[in-house]
Coordinates of C-alpha atoms in Angstrom, one line a residue:
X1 CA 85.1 103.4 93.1
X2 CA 81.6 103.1 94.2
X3 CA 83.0 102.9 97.9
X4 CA 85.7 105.8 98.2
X5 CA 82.5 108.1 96.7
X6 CA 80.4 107.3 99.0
X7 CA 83.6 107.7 102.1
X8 CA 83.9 110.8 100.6
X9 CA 80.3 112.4 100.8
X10 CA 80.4 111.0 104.2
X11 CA 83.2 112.9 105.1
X12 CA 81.4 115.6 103.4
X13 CA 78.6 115.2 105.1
X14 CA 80.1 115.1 108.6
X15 CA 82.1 118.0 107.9
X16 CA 79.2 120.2 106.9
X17 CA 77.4 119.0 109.9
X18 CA 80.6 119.6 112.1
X19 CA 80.9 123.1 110.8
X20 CA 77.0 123.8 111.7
X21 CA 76.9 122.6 114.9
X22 CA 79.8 124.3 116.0
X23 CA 78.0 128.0 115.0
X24 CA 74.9 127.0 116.6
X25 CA 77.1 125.8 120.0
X26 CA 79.0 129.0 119.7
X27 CA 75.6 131.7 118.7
X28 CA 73.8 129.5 121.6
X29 CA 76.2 130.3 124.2
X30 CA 77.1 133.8 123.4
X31 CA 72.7 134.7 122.9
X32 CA 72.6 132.9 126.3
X33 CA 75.3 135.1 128.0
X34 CA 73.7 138.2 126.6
X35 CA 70.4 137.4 128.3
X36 CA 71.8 136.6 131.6
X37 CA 73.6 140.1 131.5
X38 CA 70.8 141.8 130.7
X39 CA 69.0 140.0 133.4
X40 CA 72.0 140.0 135.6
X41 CA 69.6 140.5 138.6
X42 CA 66.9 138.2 138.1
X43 CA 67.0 134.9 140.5
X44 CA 65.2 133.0 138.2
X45 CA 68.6 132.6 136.2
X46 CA 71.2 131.9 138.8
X47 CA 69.1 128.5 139.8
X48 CA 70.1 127.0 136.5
X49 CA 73.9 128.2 136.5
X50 CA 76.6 129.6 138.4
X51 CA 77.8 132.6 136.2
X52 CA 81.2 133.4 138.8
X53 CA 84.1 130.9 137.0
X54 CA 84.8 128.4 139.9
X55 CA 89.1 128.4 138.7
X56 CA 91.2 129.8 135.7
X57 CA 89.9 128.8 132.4
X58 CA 86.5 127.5 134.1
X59 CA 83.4 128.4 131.5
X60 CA 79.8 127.7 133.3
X61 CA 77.5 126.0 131.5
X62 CA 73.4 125.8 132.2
X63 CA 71.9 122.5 131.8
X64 CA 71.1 123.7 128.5
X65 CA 74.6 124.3 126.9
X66 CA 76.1 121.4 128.4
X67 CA 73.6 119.4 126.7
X68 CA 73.8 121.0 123.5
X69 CA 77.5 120.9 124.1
X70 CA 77.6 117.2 124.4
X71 CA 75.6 116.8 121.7
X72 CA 77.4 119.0 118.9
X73 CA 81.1 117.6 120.6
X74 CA 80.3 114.0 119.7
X75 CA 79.5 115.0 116.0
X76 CA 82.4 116.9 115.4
X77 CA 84.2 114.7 117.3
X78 CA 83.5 111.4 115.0
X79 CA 83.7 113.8 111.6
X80 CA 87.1 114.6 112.4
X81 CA 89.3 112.8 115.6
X82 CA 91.8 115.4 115.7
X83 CA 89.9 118.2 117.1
X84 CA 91.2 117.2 120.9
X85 CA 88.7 120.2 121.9
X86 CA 85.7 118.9 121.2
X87 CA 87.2 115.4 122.3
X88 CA 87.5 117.2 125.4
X89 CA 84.6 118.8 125.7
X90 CA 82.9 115.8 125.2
X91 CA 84.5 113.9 128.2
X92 CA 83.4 116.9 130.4
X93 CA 79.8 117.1 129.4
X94 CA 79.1 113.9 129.8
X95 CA 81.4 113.0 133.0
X96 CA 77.7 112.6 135.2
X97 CA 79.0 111.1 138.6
X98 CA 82.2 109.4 137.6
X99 CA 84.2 112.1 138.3
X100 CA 82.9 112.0 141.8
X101 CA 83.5 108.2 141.9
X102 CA 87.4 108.4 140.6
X103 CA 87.9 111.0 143.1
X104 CA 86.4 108.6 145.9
X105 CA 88.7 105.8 144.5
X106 CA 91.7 108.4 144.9
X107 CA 90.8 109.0 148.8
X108 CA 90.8 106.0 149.5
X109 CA 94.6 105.3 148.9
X110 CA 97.7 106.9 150.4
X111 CA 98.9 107.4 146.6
X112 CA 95.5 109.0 145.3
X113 CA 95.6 111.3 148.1
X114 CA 98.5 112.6 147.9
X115 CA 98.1 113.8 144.3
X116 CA 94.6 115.2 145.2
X117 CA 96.7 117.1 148.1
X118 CA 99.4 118.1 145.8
X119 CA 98.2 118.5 142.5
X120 CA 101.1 117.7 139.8
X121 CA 100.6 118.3 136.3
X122 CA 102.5 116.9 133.2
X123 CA 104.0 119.0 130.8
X124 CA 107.2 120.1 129.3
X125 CA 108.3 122.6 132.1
X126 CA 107.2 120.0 135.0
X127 CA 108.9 117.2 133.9
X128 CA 112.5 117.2 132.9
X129 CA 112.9 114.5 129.8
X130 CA 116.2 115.1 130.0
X131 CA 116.6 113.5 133.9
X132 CA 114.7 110.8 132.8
X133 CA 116.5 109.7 130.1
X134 CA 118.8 109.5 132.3
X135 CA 117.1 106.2 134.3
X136 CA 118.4 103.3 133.3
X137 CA 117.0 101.2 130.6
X138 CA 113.9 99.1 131.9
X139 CA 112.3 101.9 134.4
X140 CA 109.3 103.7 133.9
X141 CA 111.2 107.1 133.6
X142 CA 113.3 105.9 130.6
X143 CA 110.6 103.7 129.0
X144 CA 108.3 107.3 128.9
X145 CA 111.0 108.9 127.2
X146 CA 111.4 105.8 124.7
X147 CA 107.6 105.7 123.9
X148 CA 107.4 110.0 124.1
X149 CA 110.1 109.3 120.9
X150 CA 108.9 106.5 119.6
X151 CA 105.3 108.2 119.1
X152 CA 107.3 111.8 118.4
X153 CA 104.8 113.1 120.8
X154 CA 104.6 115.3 123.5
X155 CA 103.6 115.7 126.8
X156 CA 101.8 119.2 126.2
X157 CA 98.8 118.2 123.6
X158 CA 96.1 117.8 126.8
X159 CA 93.6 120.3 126.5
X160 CA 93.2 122.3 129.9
X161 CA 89.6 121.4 131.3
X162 CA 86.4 124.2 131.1
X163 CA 83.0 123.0 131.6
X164 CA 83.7 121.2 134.9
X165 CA 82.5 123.2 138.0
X166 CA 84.3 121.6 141.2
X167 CA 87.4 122.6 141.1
X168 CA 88.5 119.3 142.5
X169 CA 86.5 117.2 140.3
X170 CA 87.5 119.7 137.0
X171 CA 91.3 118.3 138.3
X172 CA 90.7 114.4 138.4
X173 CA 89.2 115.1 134.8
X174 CA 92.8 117.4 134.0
X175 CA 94.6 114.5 135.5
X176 CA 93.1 111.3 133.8
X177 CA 93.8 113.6 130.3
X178 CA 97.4 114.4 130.9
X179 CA 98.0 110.9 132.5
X180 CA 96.4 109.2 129.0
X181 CA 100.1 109.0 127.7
X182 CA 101.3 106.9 130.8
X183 CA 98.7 104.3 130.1
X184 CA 99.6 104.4 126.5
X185 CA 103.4 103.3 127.9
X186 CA 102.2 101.4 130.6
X187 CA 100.5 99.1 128.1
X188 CA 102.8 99.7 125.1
X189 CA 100.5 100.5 122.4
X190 CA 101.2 103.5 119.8
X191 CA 98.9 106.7 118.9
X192 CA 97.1 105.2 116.0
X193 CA 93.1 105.0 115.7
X194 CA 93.5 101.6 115.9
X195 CA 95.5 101.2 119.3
X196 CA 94.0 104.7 120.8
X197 CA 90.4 103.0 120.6
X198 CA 91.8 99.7 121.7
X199 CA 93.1 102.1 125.0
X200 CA 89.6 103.3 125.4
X201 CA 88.4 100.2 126.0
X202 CA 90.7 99.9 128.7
X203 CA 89.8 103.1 130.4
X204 CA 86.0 102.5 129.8
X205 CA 86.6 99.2 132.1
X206 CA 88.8 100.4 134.6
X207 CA 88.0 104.2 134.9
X208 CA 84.2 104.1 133.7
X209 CA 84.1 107.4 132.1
X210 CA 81.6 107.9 129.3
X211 CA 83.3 109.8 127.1
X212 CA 85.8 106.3 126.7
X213 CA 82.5 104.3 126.0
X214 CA 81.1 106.8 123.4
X215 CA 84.6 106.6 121.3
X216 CA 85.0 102.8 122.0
X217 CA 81.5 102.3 120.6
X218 CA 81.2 104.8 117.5
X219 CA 85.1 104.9 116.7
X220 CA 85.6 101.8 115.0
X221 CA 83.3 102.9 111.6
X222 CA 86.1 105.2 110.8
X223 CA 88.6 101.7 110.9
X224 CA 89.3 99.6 107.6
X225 CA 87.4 96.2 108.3
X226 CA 90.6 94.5 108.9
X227 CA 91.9 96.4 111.8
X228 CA 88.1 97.0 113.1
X229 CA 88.0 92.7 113.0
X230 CA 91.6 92.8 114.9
X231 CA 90.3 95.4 117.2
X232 CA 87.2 93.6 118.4
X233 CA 88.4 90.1 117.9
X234 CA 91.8 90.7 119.8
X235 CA 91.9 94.1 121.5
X236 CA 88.7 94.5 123.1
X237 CA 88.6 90.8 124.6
X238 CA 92.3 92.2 126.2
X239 CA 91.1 95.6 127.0
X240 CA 87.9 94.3 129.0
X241 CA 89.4 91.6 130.8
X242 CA 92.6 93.8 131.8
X243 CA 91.0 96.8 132.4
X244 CA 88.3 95.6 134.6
X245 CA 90.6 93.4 136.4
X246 CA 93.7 96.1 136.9
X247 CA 93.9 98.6 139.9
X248 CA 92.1 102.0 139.2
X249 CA 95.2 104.1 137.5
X250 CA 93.3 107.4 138.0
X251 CA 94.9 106.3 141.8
X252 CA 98.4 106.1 140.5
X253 CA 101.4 108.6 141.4
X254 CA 103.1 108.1 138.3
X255 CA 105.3 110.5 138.9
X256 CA 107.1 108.8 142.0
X257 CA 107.8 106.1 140.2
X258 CA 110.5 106.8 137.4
X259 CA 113.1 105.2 138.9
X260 CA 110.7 101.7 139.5
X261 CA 111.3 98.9 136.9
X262 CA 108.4 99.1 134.6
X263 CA 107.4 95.4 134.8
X264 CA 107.1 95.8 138.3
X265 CA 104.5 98.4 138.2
X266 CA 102.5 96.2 135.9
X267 CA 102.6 93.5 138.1
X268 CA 102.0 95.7 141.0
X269 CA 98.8 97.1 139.3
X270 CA 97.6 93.9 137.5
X271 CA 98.1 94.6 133.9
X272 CA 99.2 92.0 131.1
X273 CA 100.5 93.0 127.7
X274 CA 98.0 93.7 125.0
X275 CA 98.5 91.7 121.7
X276 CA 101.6 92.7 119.8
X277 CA 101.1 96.0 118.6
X278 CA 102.6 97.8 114.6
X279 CA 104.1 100.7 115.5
X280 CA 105.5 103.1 112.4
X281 CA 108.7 103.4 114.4
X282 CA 111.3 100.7 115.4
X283 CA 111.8 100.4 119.2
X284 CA 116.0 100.7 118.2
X285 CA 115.6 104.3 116.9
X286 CA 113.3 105.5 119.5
X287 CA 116.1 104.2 122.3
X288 CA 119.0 105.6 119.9
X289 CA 117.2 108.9 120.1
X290 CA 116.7 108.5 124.2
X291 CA 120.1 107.7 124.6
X292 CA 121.2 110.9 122.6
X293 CA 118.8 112.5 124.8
X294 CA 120.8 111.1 127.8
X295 CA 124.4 112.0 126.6
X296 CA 123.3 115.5 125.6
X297 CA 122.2 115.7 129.6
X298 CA 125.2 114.4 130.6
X299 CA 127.2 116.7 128.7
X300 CA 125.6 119.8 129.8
X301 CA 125.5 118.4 133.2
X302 CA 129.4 118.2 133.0
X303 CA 129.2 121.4 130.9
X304 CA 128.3 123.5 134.2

């Protein structure tokens, strides 16, 4: 009794605090914009931020806000998971020079440059889930599909990146988010705490972004201690070891690769299965629901 009161003024606590912060990020940024109106032609100002947005959606930031922005995202971010905006946020304010490096890595392949060149994005209207249920059981295309029902997921819950300034770098940053599912089926874990944290250990070692170490390191307090032992004593010895071992996947055309047998991409990049994950839905329904998927395609294929 003692312990769920105590669990629940915590959550309490880091609700209230959530709440606050976010006022002071938002009354901080709008006070801030005010005085660089009113000062609109003072030098002084444009030395500490770029007021012109760099690409659609792009928010400058001084030095300032995106310190106070990193800040007040990690606290609401840990009093409540599901806010994927201040989860995002998060990864962009504290990026520092791994963006720079992943987009190095990238150059230096003939894959990684290619996607720099063209730029593909992964939603709903730019991939057809319908084609690739259509692949035949044991690609990457149709294993996507099977995990994207398994999860009841979908691919259009990345948030669209702000706070980055290069418009190339603000892309590898759109690109590792909305490729975060791919790993997910890559390495076949599901979309629980337990296995998303047990992902961002994997990231942290192979893609080196902050943002993966901050959630790695303060995520676990929100686990029961017997998935946080399971996490640590299993998952993180896995995620490590893979991770640092596997080819960057930043660097990785997914895309091209529906029609390639999934175990051949993991032995092509280096990665080894994770321990045996729980998953809320059996693997038979989610590839009764992709097959359904694949006769309704088939049929409106034939329809027309």
């Amino acid at each position: 009794m003692l312990n769920i009161t105590c669990s629940t003024r915590t959550s309490s606590t880091l609700r209230s605090i959530s709440t606050q912060t976010s006022r002071l990020i938002a009354s901080s940024v709008i006070r801030d914009r005010q005085a660089r109106h009113q000062q609109s032609g003072n030098v002084v100002s444009a030395r500490f931020v770029a007021t012109t947005p760099a690409y659609e959606g792009h928010i400058p930031l001084n030095w300032f806000e995106n310190a106070f922005l990193a800040v007040g995202s990690a606290v609401m971010s840990l009093a409540d998971p599901r806010r994927g905006d201040m989860i995002a946020a998060l990864g962009e304010t504290t990026a520092g020079p791994s963006l720079p490096r992943l987009r190095d890595q990238m150059l230096e392949s003939a894959e990684g440059r290619k996607i720099l060149k063209e730029r593909p994005r992964v939603n709903s209207t730019t991939i057809n889930m319908n084609e690739l249920a259509e692949y035949r059981e044991g690609t990457f295309g149709r294993a996507y599909v099977t995990w994207l029902e398994r999860c009841g997921v979908t691919p259009d819950t990345r948030e669209p990146v702000h706070y980055i300034d290069d418009p190339e770098l603000a892309y590898v940053m759109q690109r590792y988010r909305e490729c975060h599912d791919f790993y997910h089926c890559i390495t076949n874990l599901p979309v629980s705490v337990e296995y998303e944290l047990a992902l961002k250990y994997f990231e942290f070692a192979n893609l080196g972004l902050p943002m993966t170490a901050i959630s790695a390191v303060f995520g676990p307090v929100r686990l029961t201690p017997q998935k946080r032992h399971r996490l640590i004593s299993e998952y993180v010895p896995w995620a490590l070891r893979c991770g640092g071992s596997a080819k960057s996947l930043i660097t990785v055309y997914w895309e091209d690769r529906w029609g390639q047998n999934v175990e051949d991409i993991k032995k092509e990049l280096g990665i080894v299965d994770p321990p045996e994950a729980t998953w809320k839905r059996p693997l038979s329904e989610a590839k009764a629901a992709a097959a359904k998927r694949q006769r309704s395609a088939v049929f409106s294929t034939d329809k027309h």
